[in-house]
Structures are given as structure tokens and as C-alpha cells.
Amino acid sequence: FGILFVSVAILVSAVNYAAESAAAWLRVQVGRSIQLDLVQHLLTQDMAFFSRQKSGELISRVTFDASATALGVGPLVRSVMHHSVQVAVYSAYLLSTSVWLTVGAVALIGAQFGLTQVLKKPIRRLVRADTDASAGMLSALQEALTSIRVAKSFGAEAYEADKLRTSADSVVRSLWRKSRIEKLEAPMRSVLDAFAVCGIFLLAIGQMRSGLLTFDGLIL
């Protein structure tokens, strides 16, 4: 068992390093691809489009939003490579130990998937609101700095400051709403995991008492 444990740890570490490297490379490539495609798309628009849109928002989309989108690709690739190896190794061992324990683990996966589906829609909506607020802030800042001569000529510095303060408050509210939902996910999953582990452990004890599972199998 010690040899098996160390071997699995080495395998997982090696795959994790490969996944981290692949994720970093892919994140850079995807970010570049999104930015170039977005710039090419913007350059094909007519002048009416640029009259309706604020340049600060367009810059925010090309820079921050494109990078943030690419940033999400890295963890996805890393998780697929890293966790697929863990799932394959431990599933094979668990299935060979007890079919019912495997069923319990699959039930845990179903519960986790259900929680993901519940949180996905509000998180997506709040992320969109956050990116819009950040783009509005950048646009307001660019407008204030671009028209600084006009603002000083008319003594409108306080007005411009109020506009920036309103945009900053909007960003703060969006970040706070998004953070509350995102931070709620981890404790909810922890509670769900606690119930699942307790249930699987009780199931294993029941199998051991009925002679279907050895004490060694219970510990492993």
C-alpha cells in the first residue's frame, strides 16, 4: 500500500506539472487569439458603431475582458488533465474494493454537479455585470482625462470627479455581489462533502459488519 500510495503521488505530481505548463501556454495563446479576433471584428464596423460605443469600453473589452476569458481556460485544462488521472486511478481501486462505495461516490458527483448547475446562472449574470461596470469605469476615466482641458476651462472638475465616483461605486457593488456568491460556493461544497463522506463511511461500516468489506478495505 505504501508503494501504491507513493506511486500515485508521483504520477499525480508529474501530470499536474504537465497540466500547469499546458494551461499556461494555452492561456497565452487563447488570450492572443481572442484579442486579435476582437480587434479584427471592431475594425470592420462602420462609423455609426463607433459613434454609439465609448472607446474606453471597447479598450476594456479588448484588454481586460479578453485576458479574463483566457484566464479561465487554464484551470479548466489543468483540472481535466490532473483530475482525470485521479478519477481513473481511484475509481478503479474503489470499484475493485466495493461496488456500493463506488455508487456512493457517483452520488457525490451528482450532488456536486447539481450544486454547480444551481450556482452557474447567478454567477454568470454577476460576472457580466462586473465586466460591464469595469468597462464603464475605464470609459469614464478616459473621457475625464481626454476632456481635462474643457473641464478645467469650465471649472467642471467636481462634476467629472462625481462621474468617476459613481462609476467606481458601481464597480464596488458589482464586485461585492459577485464575491458573495462566489465565496458561498466553497462552504456549500464543504458541507455537501461532509454529508457525502459521512454517508459513504457509514455505508462502508455496514458492509464491513456484513462481511462484504474487510477492515483494511474500510481504511483504504
PDB file of N, CA and C in Angstrom, residues 57-92:
ATOM      1  N   GLU A  57     -14.819  51.653 -23.272  1.00  0.00           N
ATOM      2  CA  GLU A  57     -15.419  50.328 -23.130  1.00  0.00           C
ATOM      3  C   GLU A  57     -14.828  49.345 -24.129  1.00  0.00           C
ATOM      4  N   LEU A  58     -14.611  49.804 -25.363  1.00  0.00           N
ATOM      5  CA  LEU A  58     -14.029  48.918 -26.378  1.00  0.00           C
ATOM      6  C   LEU A  58     -12.613  48.504 -25.983  1.00  0.00           C
ATOM      7  N   ILE A  59     -11.836  49.448 -25.443  1.00  0.00           N
ATOM      8  CA  ILE A  59     -10.481  49.127 -24.991  1.00  0.00           C
ATOM      9  C   ILE A  59     -10.526  48.117 -23.852  1.00  0.00           C
ATOM     10  N   SER A  60     -11.496  48.292 -22.953  1.00  0.00           N
ATOM     11  CA  SER A  60     -11.636  47.355 -21.834  1.00  0.00           C
ATOM     12  C   SER A  60     -11.960  45.954 -22.334  1.00  0.00           C
ATOM     13  N   ARG A  61     -12.808  45.859 -23.355  1.00  0.00           N
ATOM     14  CA  ARG A  61     -13.169  44.541 -23.896  1.00  0.00           C
ATOM     15  C   ARG A  61     -11.947  43.840 -24.508  1.00  0.00           C
ATOM     16  N   VAL A  62     -11.155  44.624 -25.231  1.00  0.00           N
ATOM     17  CA  VAL A  62     -10.003  44.028 -25.923  1.00  0.00           C
ATOM     18  C   VAL A  62      -8.911  43.630 -24.937  1.00  0.00           C
ATOM     19  N   THR A  63      -8.727  44.414 -23.893  1.00  0.00           N
ATOM     20  CA  THR A  63      -7.618  44.157 -22.960  1.00  0.00           C
ATOM     21  C   THR A  63      -8.050  43.280 -21.792  1.00  0.00           C
ATOM     22  N   PHE A  64      -8.856  43.841 -20.892  1.00  0.00           N
ATOM     23  CA  PHE A  64      -9.181  43.147 -19.647  1.00  0.00           C
ATOM     24  C   PHE A  64     -10.105  41.947 -19.862  1.00  0.00           C
ATOM     25  N   ASP A  65     -11.184  42.146 -20.630  1.00  0.00           N
ATOM     26  CA  ASP A  65     -12.157  41.064 -20.782  1.00  0.00           C
ATOM     27  C   ASP A  65     -11.574  39.886 -21.560  1.00  0.00           C
ATOM     28  N   ALA A  66     -10.801  40.184 -22.594  1.00  0.00           N
ATOM     29  CA  ALA A  66     -10.183  39.101 -23.361  1.00  0.00           C
ATOM     30  C   ALA A  66      -9.206  38.311 -22.495  1.00  0.00           C
ATOM     31  N   SER A  67      -8.410  39.014 -21.692  1.00  0.00           N
ATOM     32  CA  SER A  67      -7.461  38.335 -20.801  1.00  0.00           C
ATOM     33  C   SER A  67      -8.185  37.522 -19.736  1.00  0.00           C
ATOM     34  N   ALA A  68      -9.279  38.077 -19.193  1.00  0.00           N
ATOM     35  CA  ALA A  68     -10.040  37.351 -18.176  1.00  0.00           C
ATOM     36  C   ALA A  68     -10.667  36.093 -18.748  1.00  0.00           C
ATOM     37  N   THR A  69     -11.135  36.183 -19.990  1.00  0.00           N
ATOM     38  CA  THR A  69     -11.709  34.998 -20.637  1.00  0.00           C
ATOM     39  C   THR A  69     -10.650  33.924 -20.834  1.00  0.00           C
ATOM     40  N   ALA A  70      -9.485  34.324 -21.301  1.00  0.00           N
ATOM     41  CA  ALA A  70      -8.399  33.355 -21.491  1.00  0.00           C
ATOM     42  C   ALA A  70      -7.924  32.785 -20.164  1.00  0.00           C
ATOM     43  N   LEU A  71      -8.000  33.597 -19.107  1.00  0.00           N
ATOM     44  CA  LEU A  71      -7.560  33.142 -17.789  1.00  0.00           C
ATOM     45  C   LEU A  71      -8.388  31.955 -17.306  1.00  0.00           C
ATOM     46  N   GLY A  72      -9.650  31.898 -17.694  1.00  0.00           N
ATOM     47  CA  GLY A  72     -10.494  30.785 -17.279  1.00  0.00           C
ATOM     48  C   GLY A  72     -10.184  29.478 -17.982  1.00  0.00           C
ATOM     49  N   VAL A  73      -9.441  29.554 -19.087  1.00  0.00           N
ATOM     50  CA  VAL A  73      -9.113  28.327 -19.818  1.00  0.00           C
ATOM     51  C   VAL A  73      -8.065  27.505 -19.071  1.00  0.00           C
ATOM     52  N   GLY A  74      -7.129  28.183 -18.408  1.00  0.00           N
ATOM     53  CA  GLY A  74      -6.042  27.489 -17.717  1.00  0.00           C
ATOM     54  C   GLY A  74      -6.520  26.500 -16.672  1.00  0.00           C
ATOM     55  N   PRO A  75      -7.314  26.937 -15.684  1.00  0.00           N
ATOM     56  CA  PRO A  75      -7.811  25.989 -14.680  1.00  0.00           C
ATOM     57  C   PRO A  75      -8.611  24.848 -15.268  1.00  0.00           C
ATOM     58  N   LEU A  76      -9.336  25.122 -16.364  1.00  0.00           N
ATOM     59  CA  LEU A  76     -10.132  24.068 -16.987  1.00  0.00           C
ATOM     60  C   LEU A  76      -9.246  22.966 -17.543  1.00  0.00           C
ATOM     61  N   VAL A  77      -8.210  23.358 -18.289  1.00  0.00           N
ATOM     62  CA  VAL A  77      -7.286  22.375 -18.860  1.00  0.00           C
ATOM     63  C   VAL A  77      -6.543  21.627 -17.758  1.00  0.00           C
ATOM     64  N   ARG A  78      -6.084  22.377 -16.750  1.00  0.00           N
ATOM     65  CA  ARG A  78      -5.362  21.752 -15.642  1.00  0.00           C
ATOM     66  C   ARG A  78      -6.237  20.744 -14.898  1.00  0.00           C
ATOM     67  N   SER A  79      -7.487  21.101 -14.681  1.00  0.00           N
ATOM     68  CA  SER A  79      -8.394  20.200 -13.967  1.00  0.00           C
ATOM     69  C   SER A  79      -8.673  18.940 -14.772  1.00  0.00           C
ATOM     70  N   VAL A  80      -8.875  19.105 -16.072  1.00  0.00           N
ATOM     71  CA  VAL A  80      -9.161  17.939 -16.907  1.00  0.00           C
ATOM     72  C   VAL A  80      -7.988  16.959 -16.887  1.00  0.00           C
ATOM     73  N   MET A  81      -6.762  17.478 -17.026  1.00  0.00           N
ATOM     74  CA  MET A  81      -5.595  16.598 -17.058  1.00  0.00           C
ATOM     75  C   MET A  81      -5.285  16.025 -15.680  1.00  0.00           C
ATOM     76  N   HIS A  82      -5.365  16.863 -14.662  1.00  0.00           N
ATOM     77  CA  HIS A  82      -4.997  16.439 -13.318  1.00  0.00           C
ATOM     78  C   HIS A  82      -6.033  15.491 -12.727  1.00  0.00           C
ATOM     79  N   HIS A  83      -7.284  15.920 -12.731  1.00  0.00           N
ATOM     80  CA  HIS A  83      -8.317  15.152 -12.050  1.00  0.00           C
ATOM     81  C   HIS A  83      -8.721  13.895 -12.818  1.00  0.00           C
ATOM     82  N   SER A  84      -8.557  13.906 -14.138  1.00  0.00           N
ATOM     83  CA  SER A  84      -8.906  12.700 -14.886  1.00  0.00           C
ATOM     84  C   SER A  84      -8.023  11.531 -14.475  1.00  0.00           C
ATOM     85  N   VAL A  85      -6.749  11.809 -14.197  1.00  0.00           N
ATOM     86  CA  VAL A  85      -5.848  10.747 -13.746  1.00  0.00           C
ATOM     87  C   VAL A  85      -6.264  10.259 -12.358  1.00  0.00           C
ATOM     88  N   GLN A  86      -6.571  11.193 -11.480  1.00  0.00           N
ATOM     89  CA  GLN A  86      -7.012  10.807 -10.141  1.00  0.00           C
ATOM     90  C   GLN A  86      -8.305  10.008 -10.186  1.00  0.00           C
ATOM     91  N   VAL A  87      -9.248  10.485 -10.984  1.00  0.00           N
ATOM     92  CA  VAL A  87     -10.526   9.780 -11.088  1.00  0.00           C
ATOM     93  C   VAL A  87     -10.329   8.367 -11.626  1.00  0.00           C
ATOM     94  N   ALA A  88      -9.476   8.226 -12.638  1.00  0.00           N
ATOM     95  CA  ALA A  88      -9.253   6.904 -13.228  1.00  0.00           C
ATOM     96  C   ALA A  88      -8.604   5.949 -12.229  1.00  0.00           C
ATOM     97  N   VAL A  89      -7.577   6.427 -11.526  1.00  0.00           N
ATOM     98  CA  VAL A  89      -6.850   5.556 -10.592  1.00  0.00           C
ATOM     99  C   VAL A  89      -7.728   5.168  -9.410  1.00  0.00           C
ATOM    100  N   TYR A  90      -8.333   6.161  -8.778  1.00  0.00           N
ATOM    101  CA  TYR A  90      -9.112   5.876  -7.571  1.00  0.00           C
ATOM    102  C   TYR A  90     -10.433   5.180  -7.884  1.00  0.00           C
ATOM    103  N   SER A  91     -11.004   5.454  -9.041  1.00  0.00           N
ATOM    104  CA  SER A  91     -12.237   4.767  -9.419  1.00  0.00           C
ATOM    105  C   SER A  91     -11.974   3.279  -9.628  1.00  0.00           C
ATOM    106  N   ALA A  92     -10.863   2.973 -10.288  1.00  0.00           N
ATOM    107  CA  ALA A  92     -10.529   1.563 -10.493  1.00  0.00           C
ATOM    108  C   ALA A  92     -10.320   0.853  -9.168  1.00  0.00           C
TER     109      ALA A  92
END
